[in-house]
Amino acid sequence: MVEGGCGGFDCGGGYGVGFGVGLTEEGKERKEGTMECSIFGLAFEKGRENMSSLRCIAKHPTISLVDSCTTLKELKQIHSQLLGNGLLNDPHLSGQFVATIAIRNPNNLGYSNKVLDQCENPTLFTFNSMIRAYSKSSTPSKSFYFYSRILQSRDHFLPDNYTFNFLVRTCAQLLARETGASVHGALTKCGFENDPHVQSGLIFMYAELDCLHSCHRVFGEIVEPDLVCQTAMVSACARCGDVGFARELFDEMPQRDPIAWNAMIAGYAQCGKSREALNLFHLMQMEGVRVNEVSMVSVLSACSHLGALDQGRWAHAYIERNKLRMTVTLGTALIDMYAKCGNMNKAMEVFWGMKEKNVYTWSSALGGLAMNGFGEKCLELFSLMNKEGVHPNEVTFVSVLRGCTVVGLVEEGHQHFNSMMKLYGIEPQLEHYGCIVDLYGRAGCLDEALNFINSMPMMPHAGAWGALLNASRMYKNMEIGELASRKIVELEAKNHGAYVLLSNIYADSKLWDGVSNVRQTMKAKGVRKLPGCSVLEVDGEVHEFLVGDKSHPRYNEIETMLGEICRRLKLAGYVANTNPVLYDIEEEEKEDALCKHSEKVAMAFDLIV
């Protein structure tokens, strides 16, 4: 029995199991009624008779002509030939034809339905093939229609392990929690809970549904999990954030194929443990495991997070040296890595060199240009994207609005915001509203920014108020700053950034009572400012520096260099702005506190290596 966030399923009692159809998060189409599975009471052995329904049968030469490139006209010609020869009178050959049409090209699913309707005695293989095809289509809920046809067939078919394996995949695709639990219950009643393929499918499904507890329950009931089940569990735990258990399981695996390695590396990268991801990748190479596109996408993601440009360059060279195919996904990851590491020339070189691009590729390039201060170039590229006929998405507009922000194009930014719904049918999300607040705020239009927040059709989020608070500090507007800070704390009581920014606004105006009140409030509410962190890459090795942390093996040399930097700055006439620093310490101590900022510590280390 599976419990937890996805609900349980009952393995006892009656045999009527209803599957809700189309239970997507968006609540799209729902088929009325339920499909009664009255045949679950039949003997378990009977269900096993159909286990080979997807056995490998040599295809007829004419059917083998159907492939992913077959046009509808060619398909009709092949169909006519099969009909003329009387081959489709054979249930197995007609089933092969339907399955081949459906699986080889999703665009021909409608035609495969028409052919199936002409079959007098469809086989279980045929129905399973349709379930399989629809489980990977844009309308996966239709898989359940063919499941109902299995249950209602004149030949009294029983669903087999393939049926349930594909239905489990459908539930994962639909993100349908209740339906997933019902399918789990149905397959248990049919006796397929110990089938290795079904078990790994269930683990995958519950991971997609973010039900880690259910993944553990399924895995815990497997007596001797095979490589596929172990890999599925590693992947499930890694993607759901339980990387500790995932790594334990990974290290205990007697055999580890590239999929298991990729799952573990991707898990580290996705949960922010980028250094662990890169270390595991190096271990993967040392053990001679084949590296593929999936591995490199995760490695590039880790490099992006760390800002590790040298390692990112090495990864790019590795891709070229080993002649890995530059897919859209891999190329987009490369662009993102170079952009986040600050090398936009290289990012755009990769972009222009890609033969195939999708909306995510364009959005990554746009985001990189905006992030690195090339706002006008970002808008030029967006114009070209429109001319190329690439339809933008929500992420695209975040990049475009940020591009307008960095060059202060308030009116143009507002026009792009309005065009989202009018021209592209994209409903603005909270992040887009936050971008407009930031656009107004950075341009000094604080009243307009506040009016825009108040006119939002949904409750303003902390990001919007945070952008206003930051602008209030830039333009020393204490009244709006206090309001923004209060709103942020109402939404996120432990948001230390709101307190710190408000404290700095008071400090800039030398209102020390205000500073003191903020600090006392933080102390009373148990809010602590997280220490600043800076990351530096030297010769492919990543070094991390935290404020006040003296654990680096070369800290004594770093401290000496910091002293030398401060001495030379003073000689050059530099005077530090000590207003934001604690007001109740001496001026010399304030300067010393600023000198040991994490970024300055990282710079000092860079100078001594």
Short mmCIF file of N, CA, C and O in Angstrom, two decimals, residues 72 75-76 79 97-118 129-130 133-134 137-139 142 145-146 149:
data_model
loop_
_atom_site.label_atom_id
_atom_site.label_comp_id
_atom_site.label_asym_id
_atom_site.label_seq_id
_atom_site.Cartn_x
_atom_site.Cartn_y
_atom_site.Cartn_z
N LEU A 72 1.62 11.20 -45.15
CA LEU A 72 0.27 10.64 -45.11
C LEU A 72 -0.10 10.02 -46.47
O LEU A 72 -0.74 8.95 -46.52
N LEU A 75 1.61 6.73 -46.67
CA LEU A 75 0.97 5.82 -45.72
C LEU A 75 -0.29 5.22 -46.33
O LEU A 75 -0.54 4.01 -46.20
N LYS A 76 -1.06 6.04 -47.01
CA LYS A 76 -2.28 5.56 -47.66
C LYS A 76 -1.96 4.56 -48.78
O LYS A 76 -2.68 3.58 -48.98
N HIS A 79 -1.11 1.34 -47.09
CA HIS A 79 -2.35 0.79 -46.58
C HIS A 79 -3.13 0.10 -47.71
O HIS A 79 -3.65 -1.02 -47.55
N PHE A 97 0.58 -3.19 -38.16
CA PHE A 97 0.44 -1.99 -38.99
C PHE A 97 -0.03 -0.81 -38.14
O PHE A 97 0.53 0.30 -38.22
N VAL A 98 -1.06 -1.02 -37.32
CA VAL A 98 -1.57 0.04 -36.45
C VAL A 98 -0.47 0.53 -35.50
O VAL A 98 -0.25 1.73 -35.33
N ALA A 99 0.24 -0.43 -34.89
CA ALA A 99 1.28 -0.08 -33.92
C ALA A 99 2.42 0.69 -34.59
O ALA A 99 2.93 1.68 -34.04
N THR A 100 2.81 0.26 -35.77
CA THR A 100 3.92 0.91 -36.47
C THR A 100 3.56 2.35 -36.83
O THR A 100 4.37 3.26 -36.68
N ILE A 101 2.34 2.55 -37.33
CA ILE A 101 1.89 3.91 -37.67
C ILE A 101 1.93 4.80 -36.43
O ILE A 101 2.45 5.92 -36.46
N ALA A 102 1.38 4.30 -35.34
CA ALA A 102 1.24 5.11 -34.11
C ALA A 102 2.59 5.45 -33.49
O ALA A 102 2.82 6.59 -33.08
N ILE A 103 3.48 4.47 -33.43
CA ILE A 103 4.72 4.64 -32.69
C ILE A 103 5.79 5.37 -33.51
O ILE A 103 6.57 6.15 -32.97
N ARG A 104 5.82 5.11 -34.82
CA ARG A 104 6.88 5.70 -35.63
C ARG A 104 6.74 7.22 -35.81
O ARG A 104 7.72 7.93 -35.93
N ASN A 105 5.49 7.71 -35.89
CA ASN A 105 5.29 9.13 -36.12
C ASN A 105 4.03 9.59 -35.39
O ASN A 105 2.92 9.27 -35.79
N PRO A 106 4.19 10.38 -34.31
CA PRO A 106 3.03 10.85 -33.53
C PRO A 106 2.02 11.64 -34.38
O PRO A 106 0.84 11.68 -34.04
N ASN A 107 2.48 12.25 -35.48
CA ASN A 107 1.57 13.03 -36.34
C ASN A 107 0.54 12.14 -37.03
O ASN A 107 -0.48 12.63 -37.52
N ASN A 108 0.81 10.83 -37.08
CA ASN A 108 -0.10 9.90 -37.76
C ASN A 108 -1.00 9.13 -36.80
O ASN A 108 -1.63 8.14 -37.18
N LEU A 109 -1.07 9.60 -35.54
CA LEU A 109 -1.89 8.90 -34.56
C LEU A 109 -3.36 8.83 -34.98
O LEU A 109 -4.04 7.82 -34.78
N GLY A 110 -3.84 9.92 -35.56
CA GLY A 110 -5.23 9.94 -36.02
C GLY A 110 -5.50 8.87 -37.06
O GLY A 110 -6.54 8.19 -37.03
N TYR A 111 -4.56 8.68 -37.98
CA TYR A 111 -4.72 7.68 -39.03
C TYR A 111 -4.68 6.27 -38.44
O TYR A 111 -5.44 5.39 -38.87
N SER A 112 -3.81 6.07 -37.44
CA SER A 112 -3.74 4.74 -36.81
C SER A 112 -5.06 4.41 -36.12
O SER A 112 -5.50 3.26 -36.09
N ASN A 113 -5.74 5.43 -35.58
CA ASN A 113 -7.06 5.22 -34.98
C ASN A 113 -8.07 4.73 -36.02
O ASN A 113 -8.86 3.82 -35.75
N LYS A 114 -8.03 5.34 -37.20
CA LYS A 114 -8.96 4.95 -38.26
C LYS A 114 -8.71 3.51 -38.71
O LYS A 114 -9.65 2.76 -38.97
N VAL A 115 -7.44 3.14 -38.83
CA VAL A 115 -7.10 1.77 -39.23
C VAL A 115 -7.57 0.79 -38.16
O VAL A 115 -8.12 -0.27 -38.46
N LEU A 116 -7.37 1.17 -36.89
CA LEU A 116 -7.78 0.30 -35.78
C LEU A 116 -9.29 0.07 -35.81
O LEU A 116 -9.77 -1.04 -35.54
N ASP A 117 -10.04 1.12 -36.13
CA ASP A 117 -11.51 0.99 -36.17
C ASP A 117 -11.97 -0.03 -37.22
O ASP A 117 -13.09 -0.56 -37.15
N GLN A 118 -11.11 -0.27 -38.22
CA GLN A 118 -11.46 -1.22 -39.29
C GLN A 118 -11.06 -2.65 -38.96
O GLN A 118 -11.38 -3.58 -39.70
N SER A 129 -0.01 -0.92 -27.89
CA SER A 129 0.78 -0.02 -28.73
C SER A 129 0.15 1.37 -28.79
O SER A 129 0.85 2.39 -28.78
N MET A 130 -1.17 1.42 -28.82
CA MET A 130 -1.86 2.71 -28.84
C MET A 130 -1.70 3.43 -27.50
O MET A 130 -1.50 4.65 -27.46
N ALA A 133 1.80 4.80 -27.54
CA ALA A 133 1.96 5.96 -28.42
C ALA A 133 1.35 7.21 -27.79
O ALA A 133 1.95 8.28 -27.79
N TYR A 134 0.15 7.06 -27.22
CA TYR A 134 -0.51 8.23 -26.61
C TYR A 134 0.16 8.66 -25.32
O TYR A 134 0.12 9.84 -24.95
N SER A 137 2.49 11.23 -26.29
CA SER A 137 1.97 12.27 -27.18
C SER A 137 1.60 13.52 -26.41
O SER A 137 1.76 13.59 -25.18
N SER A 138 1.07 14.51 -27.12
CA SER A 138 0.62 15.74 -26.47
C SER A 138 -0.75 15.57 -25.81
O SER A 138 -1.21 16.46 -25.09
N THR A 139 -1.39 14.43 -26.02
CA THR A 139 -2.70 14.15 -25.40
C THR A 139 -2.65 12.79 -24.69
O THR A 139 -3.35 11.84 -25.08
N LYS A 142 -5.64 10.22 -23.53
CA LYS A 142 -6.37 9.32 -24.43
C LYS A 142 -5.91 7.87 -24.30
O LYS A 142 -6.56 6.96 -24.82
N TYR A 145 -8.58 5.59 -22.92
CA TYR A 145 -9.64 5.12 -23.82
C TYR A 145 -9.32 3.71 -24.30
O TYR A 145 -10.19 2.84 -24.35
N PHE A 146 -8.05 3.48 -24.63
CA PHE A 146 -7.67 2.16 -25.14
C PHE A 146 -7.56 1.15 -24.00
O PHE A 146 -7.76 -0.04 -24.21
N ARG A 149 -10.97 -0.11 -23.72
CA ARG A 149 -11.27 -1.06 -24.80
C ARG A 149 -10.71 -2.45 -24.49
O ARG A 149 -11.28 -3.46 -24.88
#
